[in-house]
XYZ file of N, CA and C in Angstrom:
798
model
N 1.021 -1.044 0.108
C -0.008 0.317 0.094
C 1.025 1.145 -0.009
N 0.742 1.990 -0.895
C 1.604 3.498 -0.808
C 0.980 4.342 0.586
N 1.665 4.598 0.443
C 1.755 5.590 2.230
C 0.531 6.703 2.082
N -0.081 7.194 0.134
C -0.963 8.325 0.435
C -2.185 7.542 0.434
N -1.767 6.291 -0.007
C -3.069 5.315 0.285
C -3.105 4.691 1.736
N -2.550 5.152 2.531
C -2.705 4.784 3.844
C -3.750 4.796 5.164
N -4.166 4.354 5.397
C -5.333 4.932 6.667
C -4.950 6.246 7.750
N -6.028 6.641 7.775
C -5.326 7.871 8.724
C -5.012 7.234 10.331
N -4.046 7.316 11.083
C -3.840 6.726 12.411
C -4.876 7.547 13.208
N -5.174 7.018 13.562
C -6.616 7.456 14.712
C -5.461 8.147 16.286
N -4.456 7.267 16.272
C -3.882 7.944 17.736
C -3.495 8.813 17.200
N -2.390 9.118 15.485
C -2.331 10.449 15.829
C -3.169 11.450 15.772
N -4.225 11.435 15.024
C -5.462 12.460 14.942
C -5.389 12.660 16.863
N -5.292 11.473 16.869
C -6.072 11.673 18.369
C -4.571 13.060 19.750
N -3.547 12.356 19.157
C -2.394 13.114 19.523
C -2.912 14.634 19.481
N -2.727 14.820 18.330
C -3.077 16.463 17.702
C -3.926 17.565 18.214
N -4.704 16.677 18.060
C -6.163 17.263 19.149
C -6.127 17.487 20.118
N -4.911 16.481 20.892
C -4.306 16.804 22.658
C -3.945 17.848 21.868
N -3.071 18.109 21.569
C -1.874 19.370 21.311
C -3.062 20.749 21.095
N -3.763 20.755 20.574
C -4.420 21.897 19.992
C -5.679 21.664 20.842
N -5.563 21.417 22.051
C -6.881 20.837 23.358
C -7.480 22.505 23.569
N -6.720 23.603 23.415
C -7.265 24.543 24.712
C -7.324 25.356 23.295
N -7.444 25.477 21.989
C -7.810 26.248 20.653
C -8.616 25.457 19.901
N -9.563 23.746 20.446
C -10.349 23.383 19.609
C -11.864 23.487 20.942
N -12.657 23.891 19.963
C -14.276 23.378 20.905
C -14.167 22.006 21.316
N -14.947 21.762 22.806
C -15.212 20.570 23.627
C -15.960 19.539 22.517
N -15.809 18.392 22.386
C -16.055 17.711 21.635
C -17.850 17.529 21.515
N -18.765 17.439 20.951
C -20.036 17.144 21.593
C -19.679 15.557 22.328
N -20.874 15.826 23.141
C -21.330 14.099 23.847
C -19.800 14.285 24.842
N -18.811 15.214 25.522
C -17.786 14.927 26.016
C -18.387 14.939 27.283
N -19.511 15.238 27.506
C -19.791 15.425 28.988
C -20.015 14.140 29.888
N -19.697 13.830 31.013
C -19.807 12.595 31.798
C -19.566 12.377 32.987
N -19.383 11.288 33.479
C -18.964 11.049 35.182
C -17.477 12.237 35.151
N -17.329 12.824 36.859
C -16.155 13.552 36.549
C -14.743 13.128 36.636
N -13.956 13.160 36.312
C -13.091 12.743 35.799
C -12.225 13.110 37.096
N -10.520 11.953 36.779
C -10.349 11.853 38.640
C -9.111 13.059 38.581
N -8.868 13.371 37.054
C -7.727 14.126 36.759
C -8.097 15.267 35.489
N -6.985 15.315 34.864
C -7.182 16.267 33.311
C -5.908 16.106 32.253
N -6.411 16.283 31.311
C -5.183 16.246 30.372
C -3.667 17.030 30.363
N -4.194 18.261 31.758
C -2.886 19.109 31.700
C -2.074 18.522 33.005
N -3.412 17.947 34.100
C -2.635 17.116 35.346
C -1.087 16.315 34.763
N -2.061 15.481 33.795
C -1.045 14.181 33.465
C 0.269 15.208 32.544
N 0.163 15.725 31.982
C 1.292 16.055 31.081
C 2.429 17.026 31.872
N 1.373 17.464 32.871
C 2.920 18.999 34.185
C 2.996 17.227 34.781
N 2.033 16.571 35.442
C 2.940 15.190 36.552
C 4.432 14.587 35.358
N 4.522 14.037 34.181
C 5.068 14.167 33.225
C 6.193 15.148 32.884
N 5.843 16.161 32.927
C 7.688 17.357 33.286
C 8.121 16.519 34.387
N 7.228 16.619 35.516
C 7.822 16.979 36.898
C 8.338 15.806 36.813
N 8.182 14.732 36.221
C 8.531 13.248 36.455
C 10.220 13.305 35.871
N 9.591 14.281 34.182
C 11.050 14.018 33.443
C 12.250 14.632 33.917
N 11.715 15.629 34.831
C 12.446 16.654 35.367
C 13.554 15.970 35.913
N 12.490 14.942 36.944
C 13.570 14.529 37.928
C 14.214 13.465 37.703
N 13.587 12.213 36.703
C 14.361 11.437 36.064
C 15.206 11.185 35.080
N 14.295 12.406 33.900
C 14.895 11.739 32.865
C 14.420 10.877 32.185
N 14.305 10.928 30.366
C 13.422 9.783 30.252
C 13.658 8.572 29.447
N 15.264 8.353 30.520
C 15.427 6.902 30.446
C 14.816 5.628 30.818
N 14.228 5.911 32.048
C 13.062 5.220 32.934
C 12.084 6.040 33.183
N 11.614 7.028 32.414
C 9.985 6.963 32.194
C 9.030 6.242 31.757
N 8.117 6.113 32.602
C 6.542 4.939 32.002
C 5.469 5.760 32.832
N 4.706 5.140 32.090
C 3.392 5.385 32.298
C 3.024 5.355 33.174
N 3.264 3.849 33.998
C 2.959 3.884 35.294
C 3.665 4.672 36.683
N 4.492 5.307 36.629
C 4.906 6.477 36.989
C 4.710 7.593 36.832
N 4.441 7.651 35.741
C 2.956 9.290 35.892
C 2.125 9.109 36.611
N 1.176 7.616 36.584
C 0.349 7.818 37.250
C 0.459 7.501 38.581
N 1.336 6.849 39.133
C 1.666 6.644 40.627
C 1.810 8.259 41.215
N 2.341 9.412 40.410
C 2.573 10.798 40.832
C 0.864 11.353 40.706
N -0.032 10.485 40.277
C -0.946 11.187 39.881
C -2.357 10.672 41.283
N -1.505 9.610 41.584
C -2.058 8.733 42.111
C -3.563 8.016 41.595
N -3.520 7.987 40.524
C -4.491 6.706 40.119
C -3.571 5.260 39.260
N -4.688 4.675 38.419
C -4.327 3.378 38.256
C -3.525 3.968 36.716
N -2.991 3.089 36.497
C -1.960 3.103 35.403
C -2.700 3.022 34.117
N -4.262 2.392 34.258
C -4.730 2.343 32.855
C -5.525 3.777 32.968
N -5.804 4.176 33.741
C -6.571 5.371 33.495
C -6.022 6.508 32.757
N -4.372 6.487 33.271
C -4.077 7.694 32.225
C -4.280 7.212 31.034
N -4.220 6.286 30.506
C -4.827 6.087 28.611
C -5.761 6.424 28.505
N -6.902 6.615 29.415
C -7.953 7.169 29.156
C -7.940 8.869 28.832
N -6.705 9.750 29.076
C -6.234 10.716 28.790
C -5.523 11.167 27.618
N -4.119 10.274 27.682
C -2.782 10.580 26.857
C -2.858 8.624 25.540
N -2.974 8.533 24.685
C -2.530 7.067 24.040
C -1.871 6.373 24.491
N -0.619 7.631 24.497
C 0.879 6.217 25.489
C 1.883 7.084 25.716
N 3.328 6.193 26.021
C 4.236 6.829 26.607
C 4.726 8.235 25.514
N 4.707 7.655 24.018
C 5.318 8.858 23.671
C 4.327 9.909 23.153
N 2.963 9.433 22.695
C 2.428 10.913 22.375
C 2.384 11.438 23.951
N 2.170 11.132 24.780
C 2.386 11.876 26.514
C 3.547 12.934 26.145
N 5.255 12.091 25.883
C 6.287 12.889 25.709
C 5.692 14.166 24.782
N 5.498 13.405 23.262
C 4.822 14.957 22.685
C 4.573 15.800 23.445
N 3.228 16.130 24.131
C 3.163 17.110 25.129
C 3.163 17.387 26.013
N 4.732 16.697 26.440
C 5.456 17.821 27.226
C 6.394 18.457 27.054
N 6.688 18.323 25.476
C 7.617 18.542 25.268
C 7.460 20.317 24.328
N 5.646 20.138 24.049
C 5.048 21.391 23.730
C 4.811 22.271 25.081
N 4.318 21.237 26.151
C 3.999 22.231 26.987
C 5.181 23.127 27.917
N 6.470 22.365 27.383
C 7.702 22.756 28.294
C 7.781 24.138 27.178
N 7.683 23.478 25.743
C 8.141 24.677 24.653
C 7.462 26.207 25.233
N 6.643 25.864 25.827
C 5.603 27.329 25.868
C 5.052 27.658 27.262
N 6.604 27.000 27.856
C 6.730 27.515 29.730
C 6.412 28.889 29.828
N 7.513 29.464 28.964
C 8.138 31.064 29.597
C 8.041 31.497 27.946
N 7.907 32.669 28.220
C 7.608 33.862 27.405
C 8.286 34.137 26.328
N 8.253 33.736 24.749
C 9.246 34.341 24.352
C 10.081 35.985 24.033
N 11.512 36.370 24.346
C 11.374 37.503 24.549
C 11.691 38.102 23.170
N 11.415 39.693 23.680
C 11.505 40.221 22.431
C 12.997 40.271 21.529
N 12.667 40.517 20.197
C 13.563 40.518 19.625
C 13.765 41.473 18.746
N 14.685 42.063 19.721
C 15.319 43.704 19.606
C 17.660 44.148 18.966
N 17.067 44.559 18.390
C 18.845 44.931 17.152
C 18.687 44.921 16.561
N 19.842 44.253 15.595
C 20.358 44.162 14.358
C 20.447 42.496 14.547
N 20.820 41.753 13.009
C 20.753 40.204 13.103
C 21.324 40.100 14.295
N 22.460 39.484 14.329
C 23.232 38.435 15.566
C 22.925 38.738 17.039
N 22.351 40.173 17.061
C 21.577 40.497 18.003
C 20.435 39.808 18.699
N 19.547 39.642 17.471
C 18.242 38.499 17.519
C 18.781 37.220 17.178
N 19.953 36.674 16.875
C 20.107 35.242 16.769
C 20.655 34.757 18.228
N 20.983 36.037 19.006
C 21.738 35.399 20.324
C 20.545 35.564 20.871
N 19.440 35.929 20.952
C 18.376 36.299 21.834
C 17.507 34.893 21.389
N 17.524 34.456 20.624
C 16.646 32.741 20.368
C 18.047 31.722 20.745
N 19.290 31.738 20.921
C 20.030 31.146 21.353
C 19.588 30.800 22.896
N 19.904 31.998 23.773
C 19.891 31.971 25.062
C 18.962 31.575 25.332
N 17.706 31.685 24.718
C 16.322 31.153 24.872
C 16.505 29.652 24.960
N 16.525 29.436 23.826
C 17.028 28.083 24.223
C 17.473 27.300 24.836
N 19.234 27.601 24.842
C 19.995 27.768 26.005
C 19.512 27.160 27.366
N 18.748 28.555 27.966
C 18.472 27.922 29.191
C 16.720 27.239 29.420
N 16.020 27.297 28.545
C 14.946 26.278 28.169
C 15.946 24.804 28.570
N 16.839 24.227 27.956
C 17.176 23.084 28.097
C 18.019 23.074 29.341
N 18.330 24.353 30.056
C 18.902 24.242 31.652
C 18.014 23.830 32.686
N 16.411 24.312 32.058
C 15.735 23.829 32.906
C 14.926 22.537 32.767
N 15.211 22.295 31.691
C 14.407 21.000 31.011
C 15.739 19.660 29.824
N 17.137 19.302 30.919
C 17.636 18.125 30.206
C 17.083 17.486 29.495
N 16.002 16.809 29.856
C 15.510 15.494 28.913
C 14.827 16.288 27.740
N 14.657 17.144 26.974
C 14.453 17.400 25.697
C 15.636 17.170 25.369
N 16.412 17.266 25.833
C 17.694 16.655 25.139
C 18.092 14.690 25.003
N 16.462 14.624 25.410
C 17.212 13.031 25.140
C 15.668 13.173 23.760
N 15.008 13.765 23.235
C 13.795 13.640 22.076
C 14.525 13.370 20.785
N 13.468 12.841 20.329
C 13.707 12.579 18.835
C 12.705 13.840 18.158
N 13.648 14.787 17.465
C 13.340 15.863 17.019
C 12.673 15.735 15.393
N 13.405 14.742 14.897
C 13.320 14.400 13.248
C 11.604 14.684 12.711
N 10.896 14.600 13.879
C 9.469 14.412 12.502
C 8.350 15.006 14.696
N 9.070 16.532 14.863
C 8.412 16.688 15.948
C 6.421 17.218 16.141
N 6.178 16.921 17.260
C 4.557 16.636 17.814
C 4.134 18.180 17.214
N 3.798 18.745 16.720
C 3.263 20.235 15.572
C 1.985 20.477 16.560
N 2.115 21.091 18.204
C 1.521 21.631 18.581
C 1.724 23.302 18.607
N 0.985 23.751 19.387
C 0.887 25.656 19.004
C 1.790 26.239 19.614
N 2.585 25.658 20.972
C 3.656 26.478 21.620
C 5.045 25.705 20.245
N 4.951 24.796 20.097
C 6.227 25.026 19.039
C 5.796 25.583 17.528
N 4.595 25.465 17.290
C 4.309 26.550 16.277
C 4.579 28.118 16.683
N 4.195 28.546 17.691
C 4.589 29.708 18.447
C 5.656 29.243 18.156
N 6.776 28.624 18.480
C 8.133 29.281 18.737
C 8.920 29.385 17.504
N 8.360 28.175 16.028
C 9.044 28.225 15.091
C 8.384 29.861 14.052
N 7.204 30.088 15.122
C 6.925 31.489 14.078
C 7.879 32.796 14.475
N 8.259 32.447 15.883
C 9.404 33.710 16.426
C 10.770 33.354 15.736
N 10.683 32.200 15.709
C 12.517 31.792 15.907
C 12.543 32.592 13.778
N 11.447 32.236 13.196
C 11.469 32.627 12.010
C 11.709 34.479 11.800
N 11.282 35.096 12.733
C 11.494 36.581 12.710
C 12.569 37.173 13.134
N 13.608 36.483 13.850
C 14.312 37.036 14.159
C 15.297 37.080 12.845
N 14.432 36.426 11.884
C 15.440 36.660 10.445
C 15.003 37.458 9.367
N 13.245 36.910 9.554
C 12.640 37.795 8.565
C 13.074 39.280 7.803
N 13.301 39.531 6.461
C 13.878 41.211 6.262
C 15.288 40.992 6.172
N 16.131 40.147 6.270
C 17.609 39.773 6.251
C 18.059 39.562 5.014
N 16.252 39.442 3.547
C 17.538 39.092 2.461
C 17.270 37.572 1.640
N 17.380 36.956 2.542
C 17.230 35.820 1.845
C 16.194 34.618 1.961
N 15.628 33.687 1.419
C 14.943 33.096 0.238
C 14.251 32.697 2.406
N 13.142 31.706 2.023
C 12.754 31.325 3.080
C 13.022 29.862 3.739
N 13.534 29.181 2.264
C 14.228 27.857 2.639
C 15.069 28.459 3.295
N 15.883 29.486 3.173
C 17.288 29.480 4.012
C 17.279 30.241 5.287
N 15.686 31.178 5.373
C 15.212 31.171 6.443
C 15.279 29.749 7.991
N 14.785 28.852 6.725
C 14.492 28.175 7.677
C 15.855 26.952 8.137
N 16.411 26.886 7.476
C 17.790 26.426 7.595
C 18.676 27.155 8.408
N 18.918 28.577 8.615
C 19.355 29.144 9.486
C 18.860 29.411 11.073
N 17.495 29.127 11.157
C 17.116 28.394 12.410
C 16.754 26.866 12.604
N 17.230 26.723 11.721
C 17.333 24.897 12.639
C 18.955 24.502 12.769
N 20.140 26.203 12.291
C 22.048 26.080 12.742
C 21.782 26.318 13.831
N 20.666 27.468 13.877
C 21.176 28.047 15.682
C 20.503 26.288 16.409
N 19.348 26.322 16.320
C 18.621 24.918 17.345
C 19.766 23.959 17.198
N 20.232 23.879 16.066
C 21.526 22.297 15.996
C 21.952 22.186 17.307
N 22.712 23.623 17.099
C 24.184 24.257 17.703
C 24.004 23.908 18.693
N 23.233 24.820 19.970
C 22.780 24.664 20.577
C 21.908 23.917 21.807
N 21.318 23.049 21.055
C 21.009 21.324 21.407
C 22.363 20.595 21.824
N 23.512 20.873 21.009
C 25.050 20.178 21.039
C 25.369 20.862 22.032
N 25.653 21.997 22.259
C 26.335 22.741 23.298
C 25.277 22.300 24.675
N 23.813 22.462 24.641
C 23.030 22.094 26.157
C 23.965 20.294 26.163
N 23.805 19.834 25.182
C 23.984 18.216 26.010
C 25.509 18.045 26.287
N 26.254 18.781 25.621
C 28.065 18.574 26.236
C 28.011 19.471 27.805
N 26.692 20.058 28.303
C 26.734 20.737 29.597
C 26.269 19.930 30.035
N 24.938 19.345 30.084
C 24.254 18.277 30.402
C 25.340 17.028 30.851
N 25.997 16.526 30.156
C 27.209 15.390 29.989
C 27.941 15.760 30.838
N 28.514 17.073 30.617
C 29.735 17.096 31.879
C 29.041 17.290 33.161
N 28.280 18.238 33.433
C 26.875 17.964 34.762
C 26.995 16.661 34.981
N 26.537 16.102 34.727
C 26.177 14.053 35.031
C 27.471 13.504 35.472
N 28.352 13.620 34.674
C 29.853 13.015 34.369
C 30.044 13.442 36.886
N 30.327 14.558 36.694
C 30.696 15.308 38.094
C 29.707 14.935 39.098
N 28.303 14.504 38.826
C 27.134 13.994 40.032
C 27.798 12.986 40.256
N 27.858 11.846 38.932
C 27.496 10.784 39.114
C 29.442 10.028 40.403
N 30.347 10.620 39.463
C 31.402 10.262 39.877
C 32.086 11.023 41.719
N 30.842 12.096 41.498
C 31.574 12.866 43.210
C 31.997 13.607 43.275
N 33.195 13.905 41.893
C 33.935 15.180 42.220
C 33.570 16.082 41.125
N 33.885 17.249 41.311
C 33.683 18.657 40.735
C 34.942 18.716 39.829
N 34.715 19.518 38.509
C 35.461 19.474 38.040
C 37.037 20.107 38.714
N 36.885 20.804 39.435
C 37.647 21.498 40.318
C 38.671 20.280 40.608
N 37.930 19.036 41.188
C 38.694 18.483 42.497
C 38.933 17.174 41.033
N 38.290 16.965 39.523
C 39.129 15.998 39.082
C 40.179 16.454 38.960
N 40.048 17.585 37.836
C 41.479 18.422 37.907
C 42.997 18.642 38.653
N 42.881 18.762 39.456
C 43.728 18.876 41.256
C 44.397 17.587 40.704
N 43.799 16.313 40.925
C 44.120 15.239 40.723
C 44.892 14.809 39.165
N 44.008 14.988 38.645
C 45.216 14.656 37.175
C 45.888 15.240 36.510
N 45.678 16.764 36.882
C 46.609 17.733 36.083
C 48.097 17.563 36.409
N 48.925 17.192 37.482
C 50.033 16.915 37.989
C 51.031 15.695 37.101
N 49.690 14.467 36.840
C 50.366 13.391 35.596
C 50.020 13.968 34.578
N 49.617 14.749 34.032
C 49.006 15.392 32.441
C 50.492 15.696 31.783
N 50.369 16.486 33.662
C 51.883 17.833 32.947
C 52.622 17.033 32.828
N 53.226 15.493 33.227
C 53.988 14.590 33.188
C 54.605 14.224 31.818
N 52.929 13.467 31.283
C 53.337 12.533 30.251
C 52.763 13.399 28.957
N 52.691 14.556 29.014
C 52.546 15.057 28.060
C 53.465 16.273 28.349
N 54.251 16.247 28.014
C 55.304 17.213 28.674
C 55.528 17.634 26.850
N 56.436 19.253 26.832
C 56.833 19.833 25.274
C 57.688 19.020 24.359
N 57.772 17.732 24.769
C 59.115 17.178 23.997
C 58.160 16.433 22.210
N 56.809 15.955 23.515
C 56.063 14.757 22.321
C 55.031 15.651 22.210
N 54.712 16.115 22.911
C 53.136 17.206 22.637
C 53.511 18.159 22.873
N 54.219 19.393 21.656
C 54.649 20.415 21.756
C 53.261 21.511 21.844
N 52.263 21.267 20.589
C 51.387 21.779 20.774
C 50.218 21.793 21.634
N 49.880 20.286 22.039
C 48.875 19.763 22.532
C 49.448 20.160 24.207
N 50.607 19.767 24.281
C 50.563 19.822 25.936
C 50.778 21.628 26.172
N 51.266 22.423 25.812
C 51.213 23.541 25.769
C 49.706 24.190 25.860
N 48.462 23.813 25.024
C 47.781 24.030 25.057
C 46.210 23.787 26.006
N 47.351 22.922 26.425
C 46.180 21.776 27.130
C 46.391 21.996 28.458
N 47.526 22.675 28.655
C 48.156 23.529 29.992
C 47.077 25.043 30.195
N 47.150 25.504 29.313
C 46.548 26.604 29.333
C 45.227 26.469 29.366
N 44.865 25.703 28.914
C 43.287 25.401 28.695
C 42.589 25.407 30.611
N 43.289 24.227 30.737
C 43.174 23.386 32.116
C 43.405 24.615 32.928
N 44.495 25.372 32.628
C 44.556 26.540 34.165
C 43.168 27.409 33.673
N 43.089 27.433 32.773
C 41.576 28.246 32.591
C 40.934 28.316 33.383
N 40.224 26.718 32.591
C 38.832 26.159 32.998
C 39.191 25.658 34.310
N 40.074 25.689 34.785
C 40.224 24.745 36.291
C 39.174 23.257 36.556
N 39.522 23.131 34.899
C 38.917 21.628 34.506
C 39.083 21.208 33.180
N 38.611 20.236 32.673
C 39.235 19.599 31.213
C 38.593 20.300 30.038
N 37.349 20.991 30.543
C 36.396 21.735 29.375
C 35.420 22.803 30.099
N 35.131 23.728 29.673
C 34.230 24.853 30.093
C 32.678 24.519 28.841
N 32.323 24.740 28.894
C 30.823 24.293 28.634
C 30.293 25.668 28.090
N 30.316 26.358 29.257
C 30.043 27.925 28.967
C 29.985 28.587 27.679
N 31.371 28.681 27.820
C 32.896 29.382 26.994
C 32.358 28.563 25.551
N 32.597 27.135 25.937
C 31.788 26.564 24.446
C 30.972 27.777 23.793
N 30.124 27.129 24.766
C 28.555 27.687 24.156
C 28.843 29.233 23.386
N 29.454 29.987 24.497
C 29.050 31.460 23.667
C 30.690 31.690 22.714
N 31.634 30.900 22.790
C 32.657 30.789 21.583
C 31.793 30.346 20.554
N 31.444 29.277 20.358
C 30.717 28.577 19.215
C 29.720 29.472 18.823
N 28.943 29.821 19.365
C 28.199 30.351 19.112
C 28.109 32.065 17.985
N 29.001 32.325 18.588
C 29.897 33.461 18.175
C 29.778 33.682 16.911
N 30.775 31.923 16.873
C 31.437 31.900 15.566
C 30.120 31.372 14.523
N 29.018 31.001 15.129
C 27.850 30.346 13.681
C 27.574 31.718 13.835
N 27.210 32.549 14.515
C 26.626 34.043 14.097
C 27.529 34.558 12.771
N 28.820 34.304 13.518
C 29.265 35.303 12.478
C 28.994 34.707 11.134
N 29.635 33.330 10.686
C 28.924 32.545 9.587
C 27.709 33.173 9.132
N 26.576 32.725 9.797
C 25.436 32.839 9.436
C 25.340 35.061 8.727
N 26.037 35.497 9.446
C 25.767 36.655 8.913
C 26.550 37.200 7.613
N 28.048 36.724 7.259
C 28.838 36.184 6.076
C 27.829 35.647 5.014
N 27.081 34.836 5.387
C 26.062 34.044 3.892
C 25.473 35.191 4.042
N 24.761 35.679 4.645
C 23.715 36.495 4.402
C 23.991 37.973 3.572
N 25.560 38.465 4.117
C 26.039 39.460 2.920
C 26.310 39.099 1.343
N 26.732 37.918 1.557
C 26.297 37.553 0.134
C 25.351 36.727 -0.341
N 24.187 37.264 -0.226
C 22.762 36.420 -0.848
C 23.034 37.548 -1.554
N 22.532 36.702 -2.986
C 22.296 37.521 -4.303
C 20.977 38.432 -3.971
N 19.890 37.728 -2.436
C 18.781 38.503 -3.059
C 19.212 39.820 -1.578
N 20.238 39.884 -1.271
C 19.915 40.732 -0.031
C 20.683 41.895 -0.633
N 20.021 43.209 -0.175
C 20.060 44.640 -0.513
C 21.833 45.112 -0.333
N 22.037 45.892 -0.649
C 23.879 46.651 -0.590
C 23.964 46.819 0.768
N 22.589 46.877 2.033
C 22.436 47.461 3.332
C 23.223 46.590 4.186
N 24.027 46.769 5.397
C 24.235 45.515 6.853
C 23.374 45.449 6.778
N 23.503 43.666 7.098
C 22.723 42.695 7.675
C 22.407 42.717 9.194
N 23.819 43.228 10.102
C 23.465 43.863 10.857
C 22.840 44.460 11.216
N 22.430 45.375 10.645
C 21.431 46.340 11.025
C 20.514 46.149 10.379
N 19.671 44.606 10.311
C 18.481 44.604 9.822
C 17.482 43.972 10.743
């Protein structure tokens, strides 16, 4: 059967309706016995669980336990685990209002990037989800519109605008994942970065001397002294973001559709 001939997935339809539940009219005949909880409460409970434990062991049963209801009852509100996570993603995306996009193009892109960075800091489990086919809820739609507005008027094509937004989002996710991994490593080992570096730095200085590792020994020593650790995720984010934005601005300046003005003031 060709994809276009495939039957409509009732689960997908129901999940999409749940995502837009606050903008859709109440279904006819929806009145009935008083419910024990609500879809909003199930989603909030899922977010709290994911914030505490991540998604590795996330389950409908754990969500039900937090709500004080039976696990089968949860399925009367959401179709399943993946669908609940989709609802959680959209809810977390709309948790904080989008800041005003002010200033020139680099400034606006920085605002977008820092907003995403802060979101990953509040909800690290967002880094564990597959975003290749996102759940298109109202908050995700609002986010996309807001992100595109940061690039609107810069003189590049619609496809290029989408790719700029994708590039910024991908870089932030990668940097946030590295920061999360560094934090989790410190928590699991029981050693702070500073303590780990204090233990390992003396030996590293001996084995990576100037004779065998003239460049990496010098750079590694300078970096270790500056970071007091093996790496500095915050600095990596700021430095990498600045270079990514530099590249975007250079691309916009070279775009045939761009006018002769400076995109930095766009």
